[in-house]
């Protein structure tokens, strides 16, 4: 069962919201085309609707604080630093082999224009993205849970060969 | 009367022209996945991405809104003087000459996509990705379009609504019962201010591109960080301002197709539009979450809470108000309210995905993928559906004829279904981690292009029906309005 915090969870929640909104929308339009009617307790309908939306807004935001993600540097003490330089149209990673289960601080820089440092696990799932901005260093901490060959793809448009800007690195067990 | 309304129709027909070109460029994007990428196709793809984005947003949607909003302003305010014609002429020239410059630059190889991702335009010229002349022409085009969007359009709105640039207090109070004009006034008030930084920074970048200024002379304008903050302050709020005008159009038009002709709560509509504007402005920071270090946590929290606040306001105030208006007062069947309500529904459905992307934990795994494309494209499609509905509503006022309603129903239904299907096709690609604006994808990812192409064609077919409807009606109108042949 995937967590709600995974991208697939976001899709399921979007699908559920769509079904509810479509059902309500079609019901309202159908009722309107039939000539409409005065709802008996408009205030109650309003209160229920506001309550549902409030629960959704507060619930998702509170839950999202517990979801796994790349953290800004300083939140977890890293045990290893990985230097990443993005340039048209390649990534240079140092070191190219990283350990499982240890917080790793990625220091991401760009040599020319904006790039996106998107890290994909061996199954092709996107784990996190960091924007590489020229003139600045972005630091994000992530802990890998599985060994294997991970792929990096650029996630910010950086010119014609943007789709070809890829690299790989290895995560090894202890 | 027909003469003074000529410019509004010119905007609408220019919008349709650019929509056609931009739409064809959009269909190329999934189609190119069927071929193995070489250097030519890489350029064709990048050019199509840029053309599609720029033309659909500024050539099509913006001009459609301009034409219909100026007509609405004229109808509500009724101010007609020499500036009522001069400003729209300047606005039309600035927009369309700017777009023509940008089209020429794309043919010359300039293809930084429609969000520019500064400093790519300059760097691309430095590494000979595109010629410098194409960059310079593009910058002139961008300046003209920005001038139109940020200053000429607000000025034209103000002149058409109030007969002056700054409204009097009485005129401001007069906006309360007219949400359509209120939405336009909010655009006219916020965009000249929120767009000023990017306008000034772009001017500095132009001087740098010409070699007249060194980038380090004014670093605040030329650094990637500050330029992108200014860019997103503008671009995010341009979308929101267009969204607020859209809400205004929904509030103004839907009740006209009900028995009472009144909104359930006009006061709630005004409150919603003002609160929405206040929440939307600081929400732009959610575009910068993937600056994990560079984006201060306080800005992230402000962006996140204000983004969710916009969704809360739209769902609890706008959707409820419009829904109850229709439920209580009935709805007369007509393509105008159906397209507008379909657009509102799509706006709300997509709005939830926008809120997901405003949540840092999701954003760090979905930003830069087709999930974000799904949001951008669908919010614009929702606005398009609403303004197509407004076109059906105002067409008799513009052209003294009525469009074929049966074709209109087919147009509205097909457009909604195709837009929703494209939305979910893009969301599925985003969840699979497909980077946006990337060509080629990995071989096993190309299957995601099939539904995009199929539903894209379906959407194009729906718009083809609309074009056919317009052409038939215009032909009938020309026949009737043509002078009778002189008798021998």
XYZ file of C-alpha atoms in Angstrom:
662
model
C 0.000 0.000 0.000
C 1.790 3.215 -1.123
C 1.872 6.123 1.319
C -0.235 9.200 0.661
C 3.020 11.144 0.642
C 4.235 9.307 -2.477
C 3.446 10.804 -5.913
C 1.017 7.924 -6.459
C -0.818 8.967 -3.280
C -1.138 12.485 -4.700
C -2.678 11.044 -7.873
C -5.174 8.925 -5.914
C -6.204 11.931 -3.828
C -6.567 14.054 -6.988
C -8.678 11.320 -8.575
C -10.911 11.076 -5.486
C -11.378 14.851 -5.376
C -12.209 14.855 -9.085
C -14.889 12.168 -8.666
C -16.522 14.097 -5.799
C -16.382 17.450 -7.606
C -17.686 15.904 -10.850
C -20.579 14.235 -9.028
C -21.500 17.479 -7.232
C -21.063 19.561 -10.395
C -23.193 17.271 -12.537
C -25.864 17.126 -9.807
C -25.986 20.953 -9.574
C -26.168 21.445 -13.367
C -28.802 18.691 -13.740
C -30.885 20.220 -10.958
C -30.512 23.633 -12.585
C -31.612 22.338 -15.997
C -34.658 20.727 -14.344
C -35.692 24.175 -13.142
C -33.976 24.300 -9.740
C -35.442 24.230 -6.246
C -34.904 25.973 -2.918
C -32.792 23.690 -0.684
C -34.473 23.228 2.707
C -31.368 23.892 4.792
C -28.898 25.923 2.745
C -27.007 26.926 5.911
C -26.551 23.264 6.876
C -25.289 22.329 3.404
C -22.895 25.260 3.586
C -21.657 24.252 7.060
C -21.047 20.660 5.942
C -19.251 21.769 2.787
C -17.009 24.254 4.657
C -16.305 21.549 7.259
C -15.225 19.010 4.646
C -12.962 21.498 2.870
C -11.441 22.641 6.185
C -10.731 19.047 7.213
C -9.061 18.359 3.875
C -6.920 21.514 4.009
C -5.794 21.046 7.622
C -5.479 17.253 7.371
C -3.256 17.170 4.298
C -0.994 19.915 5.633
C -0.523 18.262 9.022
C 0.044 14.833 7.469
C 2.546 16.139 4.936
C 4.909 17.123 7.755
C 5.483 13.413 8.455
C 6.279 12.387 4.864
C 9.794 11.368 3.810
C 11.577 13.879 1.622
C 14.894 15.528 0.965
C 15.559 17.940 3.812
C 17.400 21.251 3.753
C 20.919 21.013 5.171
C 21.045 21.487 8.928
C 17.970 19.414 9.747
C 19.857 16.080 9.968
C 23.598 15.712 10.560
C 25.047 14.253 7.329
C 27.734 11.591 7.404
C 28.841 12.093 3.822
C 28.941 14.990 1.377
C 28.356 14.425 -2.353
C 29.383 17.228 -4.726
C 27.194 17.669 -7.795
C 27.999 19.987 -10.675
C 25.400 20.404 -13.402
C 26.405 21.928 -16.729
C 25.055 21.853 -20.290
C 24.194 18.844 -20.601
C 25.855 16.616 -18.029
C 26.061 15.930 -14.295
C 29.382 15.401 -12.513
C 29.004 13.533 -9.169
C 31.749 13.046 -6.623
C 31.837 10.339 -5.253
C 29.914 8.172 -7.726
C 29.293 5.420 -5.143
C 27.244 6.195 -2.042
C 26.290 4.141 1.027
C 22.849 2.849 2.031
C 21.276 4.072 5.273
C 23.453 7.132 5.876
C 22.233 10.722 5.533
C 24.038 12.206 2.531
C 24.315 15.905 1.914
C 24.121 16.727 -1.804
C 25.795 20.051 -2.623
C 24.394 20.991 -5.999
C 25.857 23.740 -8.195
C 25.358 24.846 -11.768
C 28.113 26.023 -14.072
C 25.914 27.821 -16.603
C 22.110 27.962 -16.435
C 19.326 26.530 -14.266
C 19.177 22.716 -14.139
C 17.121 20.286 -12.069
C 18.912 17.530 -10.117
C 16.230 14.798 -10.151
C 17.217 11.509 -8.478
C 15.363 8.315 -9.563
C 15.572 4.977 -7.749
C 16.385 1.714 -9.619
C 12.663 1.187 -10.390
C 12.419 4.622 -12.027
C 10.602 6.351 -9.145
C 11.520 10.024 -8.653
C 12.858 10.436 -5.093
C 13.574 14.168 -4.972
C 14.524 17.157 -7.069
C 16.795 20.079 -6.289
C 17.108 23.109 -8.516
C 20.679 23.987 -9.489
C 20.959 27.761 -9.816
C 24.114 29.416 -11.182
C 25.942 31.452 -8.581
C 24.566 29.519 -5.600
C 24.957 26.154 -3.876
C 21.880 24.160 -2.901
C 22.314 21.673 -0.048
C 19.807 18.866 0.483
C 20.037 15.780 2.674
C 18.667 12.387 1.675
C 19.077 8.855 3.037
C 18.962 5.944 0.562
C 17.212 2.794 1.821
C 17.948 0.373 -1.057
C 21.177 -0.471 -2.905
C 21.251 -0.311 -6.700
C 21.900 1.918 -9.680
C 20.201 5.281 -9.343
C 19.589 7.637 -12.260
C 19.836 11.407 -12.355
C 17.771 13.327 -14.898
C 17.518 17.052 -15.460
C 14.101 18.322 -14.385
C 14.444 21.971 -15.466
C 14.436 22.882 -19.150
C 18.027 23.838 -20.047
C 18.100 23.969 -23.852
C 17.515 21.688 -26.806
C 19.323 18.559 -25.445
C 17.631 18.875 -22.008
C 15.978 15.429 -22.369
C 19.381 13.818 -22.883
C 20.919 15.217 -19.682
C 21.223 12.073 -17.553
C 23.753 10.320 -15.295
C 23.902 7.314 -12.962
C 25.460 6.561 -9.576
C 25.599 3.491 -7.378
C 24.281 3.013 -3.873
C 25.967 0.116 -2.059
C 24.950 -1.823 1.052
C 27.126 -1.668 4.132
C -21.934 51.260 -32.729
C -20.541 48.559 -34.990
C -17.480 50.718 -35.712
C -16.584 51.277 -32.033
C -16.798 47.532 -31.327
C -14.569 46.584 -34.240
C -11.398 46.299 -32.148
C -12.917 43.836 -29.722
C -13.723 41.472 -32.575
C -10.201 42.009 -33.947
C -8.788 40.771 -30.630
C -11.058 37.722 -30.656
C -10.224 36.791 -34.245
C -6.479 37.382 -33.662
C -6.738 35.067 -30.651
C -8.268 32.347 -32.829
C -5.451 32.739 -35.368
C -2.719 32.301 -32.720
C -4.672 29.468 -31.047
C -4.599 27.563 -34.334
C -0.810 27.873 -34.724
C -0.100 27.249 -31.028
C -2.465 24.270 -30.988
C -0.732 22.649 -33.974
C 2.631 23.142 -32.240
C 1.136 21.469 -29.140
C 0.012 18.420 -31.130
C 3.574 18.025 -32.430
C 4.881 17.481 -28.882
C 3.468 13.949 -28.333
C 3.645 13.146 -32.061
C 7.432 13.616 -32.184
C 7.804 10.778 -29.626
C 7.006 8.345 -32.437
C 10.336 9.179 -34.120
C 13.852 8.556 -32.923
C 15.388 11.836 -31.831
C 18.095 13.472 -33.928
C 19.472 17.003 -33.783
C 16.779 18.324 -36.143
C 13.910 16.818 -34.157
C 15.439 18.110 -30.905
C 15.243 21.610 -32.373
C 11.731 21.060 -33.722
C 10.608 19.866 -30.269
C 12.210 22.807 -28.432
C 10.735 25.267 -30.944
C 7.293 23.654 -30.581
C 7.433 23.838 -26.773
C 8.264 27.541 -26.960
C 5.718 28.297 -29.701
C 2.923 26.335 -28.002
C 3.411 28.007 -24.619
C 3.831 31.572 -25.862
C 1.072 31.525 -28.472
C -1.570 29.726 -26.412
C -1.090 31.991 -23.388
C -0.374 35.405 -24.902
C -1.512 35.085 -28.514
C -4.682 33.134 -27.797
C -5.962 33.276 -24.244
C -4.778 36.760 -23.338
C -6.203 38.320 -26.504
C -9.497 36.443 -26.177
C -9.835 37.806 -22.638
C -8.857 41.303 -23.781
C -11.482 41.389 -26.526
C -14.303 40.109 -24.344
C -13.351 42.089 -21.237
C -13.093 45.348 -23.167
C -16.515 44.640 -24.606
C -17.860 43.888 -21.121
C -16.283 47.099 -19.819
C -17.804 49.082 -22.664
C -21.210 47.502 -22.091
C -21.104 48.132 -18.323
C -19.276 51.473 -18.279
C -20.320 52.762 -21.644
C -17.338 55.137 -21.846
C -16.572 55.901 -25.478
C -14.045 58.597 -26.378
C -11.021 58.841 -28.652
C -8.901 56.770 -26.176
C -11.459 53.964 -26.289
C -10.110 53.293 -29.775
C -6.499 54.454 -29.457
C -5.584 52.279 -26.471
C -6.959 49.041 -27.967
C -5.098 49.807 -31.206
C -1.827 50.277 -29.288
C -2.568 47.170 -27.225
C -3.283 45.058 -30.301
C -0.159 46.294 -32.097
C 2.071 45.778 -29.068
C 0.774 42.241 -28.477
C 0.760 41.030 -32.064
C 3.958 42.720 -33.260
C 5.631 41.320 -30.116
C 4.322 37.833 -30.880
C 5.431 38.130 -34.509
C 8.951 39.059 -33.320
C 8.945 36.048 -31.011
C 7.713 33.759 -33.811
C 10.568 34.980 -36.055
C 13.072 34.359 -33.258
C 11.778 30.790 -32.789
C 12.232 30.180 -36.519
C 15.757 31.476 -36.015
C 16.346 28.778 -33.399
C 15.543 30.655 -30.149
C 13.779 28.108 -27.929
C 14.070 28.658 -24.165
C 10.436 27.475 -23.562
C 7.779 29.983 -22.578
C 8.960 30.407 -18.977
C 12.406 31.546 -20.204
C 14.291 29.868 -17.276
C 16.748 32.767 -17.061
C 19.724 32.894 -17.668
C 19.152 30.298 -20.421
C 18.308 32.902 -23.115
C 21.701 34.612 -22.655
C 23.698 31.423 -22.035
C 22.090 29.766 -25.070
C 23.395 32.595 -27.277
C 26.851 32.374 -25.629
C 27.167 28.632 -26.392
C 25.701 29.071 -29.920
C 22.545 27.122 -29.118
C 20.739 29.926 -30.963
C 22.038 32.981 -32.827
C 22.405 36.279 -30.978
C 20.158 38.074 -33.479
C 17.348 35.635 -32.578
C 17.868 36.439 -28.882
C 17.729 40.200 -29.528
C 14.563 39.911 -31.636
C 12.983 37.725 -28.969
C 13.827 40.257 -26.241
C 12.162 43.040 -28.256
C 9.115 40.773 -28.707
C 9.017 39.936 -24.997
C 9.260 43.638 -24.096
C 6.322 44.479 -26.386
C 4.173 41.656 -24.985
C 5.060 42.643 -21.400
C 4.169 46.256 -22.211
C 0.780 45.070 -23.457
C 0.071 42.705 -20.563
C 1.327 44.947 -17.761
C 0.461 48.472 -18.820
C -1.581 48.897 -21.996
C -4.252 46.358 -21.058
C -4.767 47.752 -17.528
C -4.923 51.245 -19.032
C -7.480 50.087 -21.608
C -9.562 48.422 -18.871
C -9.514 51.590 -16.770
C -10.467 53.791 -19.727
C -13.279 51.491 -20.794
C -14.695 51.086 -17.276
C -14.131 54.532 -15.818
C -13.270 56.831 -18.730
C -10.008 57.649 -16.860
C -6.905 55.852 -15.587
C -7.685 56.210 -11.871
C -11.281 55.596 -10.755
C -13.120 57.900 -8.387
C -14.396 56.580 -5.056
C -17.934 56.494 -6.424
C -16.766 54.468 -9.412
C -14.988 52.005 -7.100
C -18.184 51.566 -5.062
C -20.037 50.986 -8.313
C -17.930 47.871 -8.942
C -19.478 45.976 -6.032
C -22.651 44.855 -7.806
C -20.672 44.010 -10.977
C -18.166 41.220 -10.266
C -17.137 41.045 -13.952
C -15.848 44.621 -13.846
C -14.402 44.067 -10.352
C -12.278 41.156 -11.640
C -10.962 43.314 -14.476
C -10.233 46.177 -12.072
C -8.241 43.885 -9.786
C -6.098 42.839 -12.772
C -5.615 46.506 -13.717
C -4.618 47.346 -10.140
C -2.179 44.530 -9.320
C -0.398 43.620 -12.533
C 1.345 46.968 -13.247
C 2.889 46.782 -9.757
C 3.707 43.066 -9.547
C 5.141 43.012 -13.062
C 7.345 46.076 -12.629
C 10.436 44.226 -11.256
C 10.556 41.717 -14.115
C 9.926 44.503 -16.641
C 12.891 46.518 -15.285
C 15.119 43.432 -14.952
C 14.286 42.414 -18.535
C 15.294 45.898 -19.715
C 18.672 45.494 -17.974
C 19.117 42.010 -19.499
C 18.389 43.538 -22.932
C 21.185 46.070 -22.404
C 23.494 43.224 -21.333
C 22.561 41.242 -24.459
C 23.354 44.288 -26.605
C 26.772 44.535 -24.922
C 25.986 48.004 -23.528
C 26.122 46.881 -19.886
C 28.125 44.303 -17.965
C 26.058 41.789 -15.924
C 27.894 42.667 -12.700
C 27.005 46.377 -13.035
C 23.458 45.759 -11.753
C 23.704 42.289 -10.158
C 20.250 42.439 -8.610
C 18.724 42.471 -12.089
C 21.014 39.956 -13.736
C 21.572 37.272 -11.075
C 19.661 34.047 -11.692
C 18.136 34.106 -8.223
C 16.736 37.638 -8.193
C 15.570 37.449 -11.806
C 13.636 34.245 -11.123
C 12.027 35.674 -7.979
C 10.877 38.662 -10.052
C 9.800 36.375 -12.884
C 7.645 34.144 -10.667
C 6.162 37.135 -8.837
C 4.984 38.239 -12.279
C 4.140 34.907 -13.918
C 2.299 33.385 -10.948
C 0.273 36.526 -10.376
C -0.474 36.943 -14.074
C -2.131 33.499 -13.957
C -3.923 34.435 -10.730
C -5.055 37.793 -12.147
C -6.393 35.979 -15.205
C -8.054 33.562 -12.775
C -9.681 36.426 -10.860
C -10.987 37.928 -14.110
C -12.313 34.448 -14.870
C -14.110 34.277 -11.514
C -15.541 37.712 -12.289
C -16.794 36.441 -15.654
C -18.366 33.388 -13.984
C -20.164 35.561 -11.406
C -21.293 37.993 -14.098
C -22.538 35.602 -16.780
C -23.940 32.468 -15.090
C -26.794 34.277 -13.245
C -28.002 35.700 -16.566
C -29.009 32.177 -17.562
C -31.039 31.641 -14.388
C -34.634 32.598 -13.569
C -33.823 35.395 -11.136
C -30.813 36.769 -13.023
C -29.176 37.270 -9.612
C -26.210 35.664 -7.915
C -27.069 33.802 -4.671
C -24.798 36.167 -2.709
C -23.223 39.129 -4.562
C -21.565 40.201 -1.307
C -19.839 36.805 -0.897
C -18.619 37.129 -4.497
C -16.924 40.453 -3.759
C -15.441 39.118 -0.504
C -14.171 36.006 -2.311
C -12.479 38.022 -5.050
C -10.753 40.392 -2.621
C -9.627 37.604 -0.248
C -8.492 35.475 -3.195
C -6.355 38.358 -4.514
C -4.762 38.956 -1.116
C -3.967 35.257 -0.679
C -2.726 34.718 -4.239
C -0.048 37.435 -4.296
C 2.379 35.955 -1.697
C 1.688 32.377 -2.876
C 4.163 32.734 -5.778
C 6.976 31.281 -3.623
C 5.653 27.755 -4.156
C 7.390 27.825 -7.551
C 10.713 27.947 -5.702
C 10.439 25.049 -3.212
C 13.151 23.093 -5.032
C 15.572 25.826 -4.015
C 15.931 23.698 -0.925
C 18.539 25.954 0.685
C 17.968 29.265 -1.043
C 14.271 29.575 -0.282
C 13.909 30.643 3.372
C 11.597 28.426 5.444
C 9.436 31.403 6.398
C 8.767 32.137 2.705
C 7.953 28.447 2.130
C 5.434 28.503 4.974
C 3.851 31.743 3.768
C 3.611 30.377 0.211
C 2.160 27.105 1.372
C -0.487 28.598 3.675
C -1.553 31.298 1.217
C -1.712 28.760 -1.640
C -4.023 26.535 0.392
C -6.005 29.643 1.396
C -6.731 30.410 -2.276
C -8.062 26.875 -2.703
C -10.137 27.183 0.462
C -11.671 30.477 -0.715
C -12.408 29.156 -4.214
C -14.031 25.978 -2.854
C -16.005 27.413 0.048
C -17.059 30.808 -1.334
C -17.008 30.725 -5.144
C -18.092 27.137 -5.823
C -20.800 27.297 -3.187
C -22.116 30.670 -4.384
C -22.284 29.700 -8.056
C -23.584 26.198 -7.281
C -26.407 27.480 -5.103
C -27.292 30.149 -7.685
C -27.866 27.402 -10.259
C -29.533 25.000 -7.812
C -32.064 27.587 -6.567
C -32.798 29.524 -9.721
C -32.573 26.910 -12.450
C -30.424 27.095 -15.561
C -31.448 27.887 -19.121
C -29.757 25.443 -21.500
C -27.167 27.316 -23.561
C -23.517 26.600 -24.444
C -22.409 29.782 -22.620
C -23.236 28.706 -19.027
C -22.365 25.073 -19.787
C -18.861 26.010 -20.944
C -18.480 28.439 -18.052
C -19.599 25.889 -15.448
C -17.413 23.221 -17.095
C -14.504 25.664 -16.879
C -15.245 26.328 -13.192
C -15.377 22.605 -12.480
C -12.058 22.072 -14.245
C -10.637 25.067 -12.348
C -11.605 23.465 -9.027
C -10.395 19.982 -9.994
C -7.068 21.370 -11.165
C -6.994 23.681 -8.150
C -6.607 20.671 -5.881
C -3.558 19.517 -7.865
C -2.183 23.054 -7.548
C -2.519 22.691 -3.773
C -0.697 19.365 -3.881
C 2.143 21.093 -5.725
C 2.074 23.826 -3.074
C 2.864 21.212 -0.425
C 6.677 20.945 -0.114
C 6.761 17.157 0.515
C 4.873 16.449 -2.728
C 6.493 19.299 -4.639
C 10.017 17.931 -4.121
C 8.937 14.732 -5.926
C 6.677 16.217 -8.572
C 8.156 19.599 -9.478
C 9.735 19.526 -12.916
C 7.595 16.586 -14.026
C 4.445 16.361 -16.158
C 2.442 16.728 -12.920
C 3.328 20.429 -12.943
C 2.568 20.600 -16.682
C -0.866 19.093 -15.988
C -1.590 21.917 -13.546
C -0.314 24.737 -15.769
C -2.070 23.465 -18.872
C -5.359 22.699 -17.148
C -5.666 25.982 -15.275
C -5.234 27.733 -18.619
C -7.676 25.347 -20.307
C -10.240 26.049 -17.564
C -9.849 29.794 -18.185
C -10.164 29.104 -21.917
C -13.425 27.164 -21.447
C -14.885 29.998 -19.359
C -13.956 32.593 -21.971
C -15.245 30.430 -24.814
C -18.520 30.448 -22.867
C -18.262 34.246 -22.627
C -17.711 34.279 -26.406
C -21.011 32.408 -26.942
C -22.683 34.885 -24.602
C -21.296 38.048 -26.199
C -21.217 36.888 -29.811
C -24.636 38.417 -30.608
C -23.437 41.737 -29.114
C -20.218 41.560 -31.122
C -21.608 40.359 -34.443
C -25.399 40.762 -34.195
C -25.802 37.057 -34.907
C -26.229 33.929 -32.800
C -23.901 30.934 -33.089
C -25.424 27.508 -33.763
C -26.372 26.240 -30.306
C -26.396 22.522 -31.173
C -22.806 22.720 -32.393
C -22.130 24.728 -29.239
C -23.346 21.901 -26.982
C -21.139 19.427 -28.825
C -18.212 21.843 -28.583
C -18.653 22.339 -24.836
C -19.072 18.636 -24.006
C -16.144 17.441 -26.127
C -13.869 20.224 -24.869
C -14.552 19.371 -21.221
C -14.082 15.606 -21.625
C -10.900 16.010 -23.698
C -9.428 18.560 -21.272
C -10.102 16.307 -18.282
C -8.626 13.280 -20.082
C -5.495 15.236 -21.062
C -5.190 16.395 -17.460
C -5.156 12.846 -16.085
C -2.833 11.623 -18.856
C -0.341 14.302 -17.812
C -0.814 13.549 -14.100
C -0.065 9.858 -14.751
C 3.125 10.851 -16.608
C 4.081 13.123 -13.706
C 3.636 10.330 -11.154
C 5.875 8.146 -13.347
C 8.516 10.894 -12.982
C 8.606 12.028 -16.623
C 10.505 15.330 -16.812
C 8.527 18.114 -18.482
C 9.751 19.771 -21.698
C 12.154 16.827 -22.160
C 12.693 15.095 -25.502
C 13.358 12.243 -25.875
C 12.034 10.268 -22.912
C 13.337 6.757 -22.176
C 11.990 4.204 -24.726
C 9.512 2.557 -22.295
C 8.082 5.976 -21.381
C 6.873 6.837 -24.893
C 3.569 5.012 -24.266
C 2.566 8.040 -22.127
C 2.485 10.112 -25.311
C -0.329 8.045 -26.875
C -3.237 9.239 -24.669
C -1.831 12.776 -24.804
C -1.969 12.693 -28.599
C -5.427 11.046 -28.724
C -7.040 13.455 -26.243
C -5.124 16.381 -27.724
C -6.657 15.530 -31.105
C -10.095 15.249 -29.476
C -9.665 18.702 -27.947
C -8.502 20.027 -31.317
C -11.566 18.448 -32.953
C -13.823 20.251 -30.462
C -12.160 23.574 -31.279
C -12.449 22.716 -34.974
C -16.226 22.423 -34.459
C -16.216 25.865 -32.846
C -14.239 27.291 -35.767
C -16.694 25.658 -38.203
C -19.597 27.166 -36.241
C -18.006 30.619 -36.402
C -17.211 30.308 -40.107
C -20.784 29.233 -40.965
C -22.274 32.034 -38.914
C -19.912 34.649 -40.309
C -20.723 33.499 -43.854
C -24.462 33.739 -43.182
C -23.930 37.171 -41.618
C -21.921 38.384 -44.624
C -24.669 37.201 -46.984
C -27.409 39.008 -45.082
C -25.441 42.198 -44.410
C -24.058 42.475 -47.995
C -25.611 45.330 -49.969
C -28.272 44.145 -52.389
C -27.168 44.137 -56.062
C -28.304 47.229 -57.896
C -31.378 46.680 -60.053
C -30.835 47.037 -63.786
